[in-house]
mmCIF file of C-alpha atoms in Angstrom:
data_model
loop_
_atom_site.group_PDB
_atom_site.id
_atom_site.type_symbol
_atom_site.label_atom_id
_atom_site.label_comp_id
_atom_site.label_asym_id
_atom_site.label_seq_id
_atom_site.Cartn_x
_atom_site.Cartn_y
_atom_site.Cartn_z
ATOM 1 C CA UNK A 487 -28.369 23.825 0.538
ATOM 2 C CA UNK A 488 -28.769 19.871 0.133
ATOM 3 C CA UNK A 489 -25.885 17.837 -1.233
ATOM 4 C CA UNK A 490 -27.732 17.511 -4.429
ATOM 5 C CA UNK A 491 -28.411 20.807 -5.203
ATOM 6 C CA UNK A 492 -24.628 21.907 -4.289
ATOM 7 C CA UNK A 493 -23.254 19.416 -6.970
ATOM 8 C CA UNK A 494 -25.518 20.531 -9.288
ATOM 9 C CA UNK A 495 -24.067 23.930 -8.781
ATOM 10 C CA UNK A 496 -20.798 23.337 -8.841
ATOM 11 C CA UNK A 497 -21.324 21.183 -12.083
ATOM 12 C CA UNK A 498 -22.551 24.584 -13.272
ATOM 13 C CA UNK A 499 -19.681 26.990 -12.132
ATOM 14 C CA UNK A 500 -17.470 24.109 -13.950
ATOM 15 C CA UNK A 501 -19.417 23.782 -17.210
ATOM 16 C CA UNK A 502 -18.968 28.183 -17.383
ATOM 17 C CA UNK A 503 -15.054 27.435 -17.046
ATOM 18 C CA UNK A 504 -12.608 26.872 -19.980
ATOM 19 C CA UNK A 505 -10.612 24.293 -20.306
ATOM 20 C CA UNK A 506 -7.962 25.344 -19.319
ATOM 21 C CA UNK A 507 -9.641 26.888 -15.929
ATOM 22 C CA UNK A 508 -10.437 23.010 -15.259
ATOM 23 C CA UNK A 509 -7.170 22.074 -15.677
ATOM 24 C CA UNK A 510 -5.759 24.549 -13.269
ATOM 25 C CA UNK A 511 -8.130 23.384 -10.928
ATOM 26 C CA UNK A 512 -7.459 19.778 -11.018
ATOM 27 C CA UNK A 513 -3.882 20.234 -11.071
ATOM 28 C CA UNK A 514 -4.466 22.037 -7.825
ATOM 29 C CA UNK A 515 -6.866 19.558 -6.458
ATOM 30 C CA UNK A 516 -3.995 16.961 -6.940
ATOM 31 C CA UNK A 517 -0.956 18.965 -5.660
ATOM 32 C CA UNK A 518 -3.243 19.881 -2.355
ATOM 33 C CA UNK A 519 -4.389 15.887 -1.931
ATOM 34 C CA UNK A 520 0.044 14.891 -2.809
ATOM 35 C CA UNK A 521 0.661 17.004 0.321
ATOM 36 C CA UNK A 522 -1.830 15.626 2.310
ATOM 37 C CA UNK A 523 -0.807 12.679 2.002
ATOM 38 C CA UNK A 524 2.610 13.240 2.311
ATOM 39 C CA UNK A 525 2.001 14.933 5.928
ATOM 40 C CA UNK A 526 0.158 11.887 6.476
ATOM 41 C CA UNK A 527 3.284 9.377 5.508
ATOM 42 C CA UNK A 528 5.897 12.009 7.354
ATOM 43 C CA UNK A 529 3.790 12.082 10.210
ATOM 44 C CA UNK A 530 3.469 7.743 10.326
ATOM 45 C CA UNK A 531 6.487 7.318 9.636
ATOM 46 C CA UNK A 532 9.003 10.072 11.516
ATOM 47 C CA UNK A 533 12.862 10.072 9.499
ATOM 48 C CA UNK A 534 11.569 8.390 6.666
ATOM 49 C CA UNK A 535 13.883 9.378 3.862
ATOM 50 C CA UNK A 536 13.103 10.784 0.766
ATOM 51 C CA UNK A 537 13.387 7.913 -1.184
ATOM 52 C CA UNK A 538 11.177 6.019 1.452
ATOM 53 C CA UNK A 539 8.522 8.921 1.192
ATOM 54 C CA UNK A 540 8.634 8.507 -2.531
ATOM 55 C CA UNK A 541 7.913 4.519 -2.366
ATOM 56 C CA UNK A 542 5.159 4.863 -0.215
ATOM 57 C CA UNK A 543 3.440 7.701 -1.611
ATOM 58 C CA UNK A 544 3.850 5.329 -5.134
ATOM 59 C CA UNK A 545 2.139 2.743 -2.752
ATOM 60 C CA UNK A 546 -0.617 4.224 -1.587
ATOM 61 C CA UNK A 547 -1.070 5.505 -4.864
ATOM 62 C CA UNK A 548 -0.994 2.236 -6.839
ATOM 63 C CA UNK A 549 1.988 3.217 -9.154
#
């Protein structure tokens, strides 16, 4: 399957969800990418606290 016709798809399977499917989904898409990037800050910075974590995730972030 070409990148093109895969979007398309998944455009479709999105379009057949409600609402509140979508939402679901984002909210997982975001908690999934939060603890990637968290692994990512943990594992650049070893005995950061969590206060330090916190700033840098708002960093990288832009917040």
């Amino acid at each position: 399957m070409r990148p093109q016709e895969a979007e398309a798809k998944y455009l479709d399977i999105l379009r057949k969800m409600s609402p509140n499917q979508r939402l679901k989904i984002g909210a997982e898409l975001y908690e999934v990418a939060y603890q990637i990037m968290r692994a990512a800050i943990e594992e650049e910075s070893p005995g950061l606290s969590e206060e330090g974590l916190k700033a840098k995730i708002r960093e990288r972030v832009g917040r």
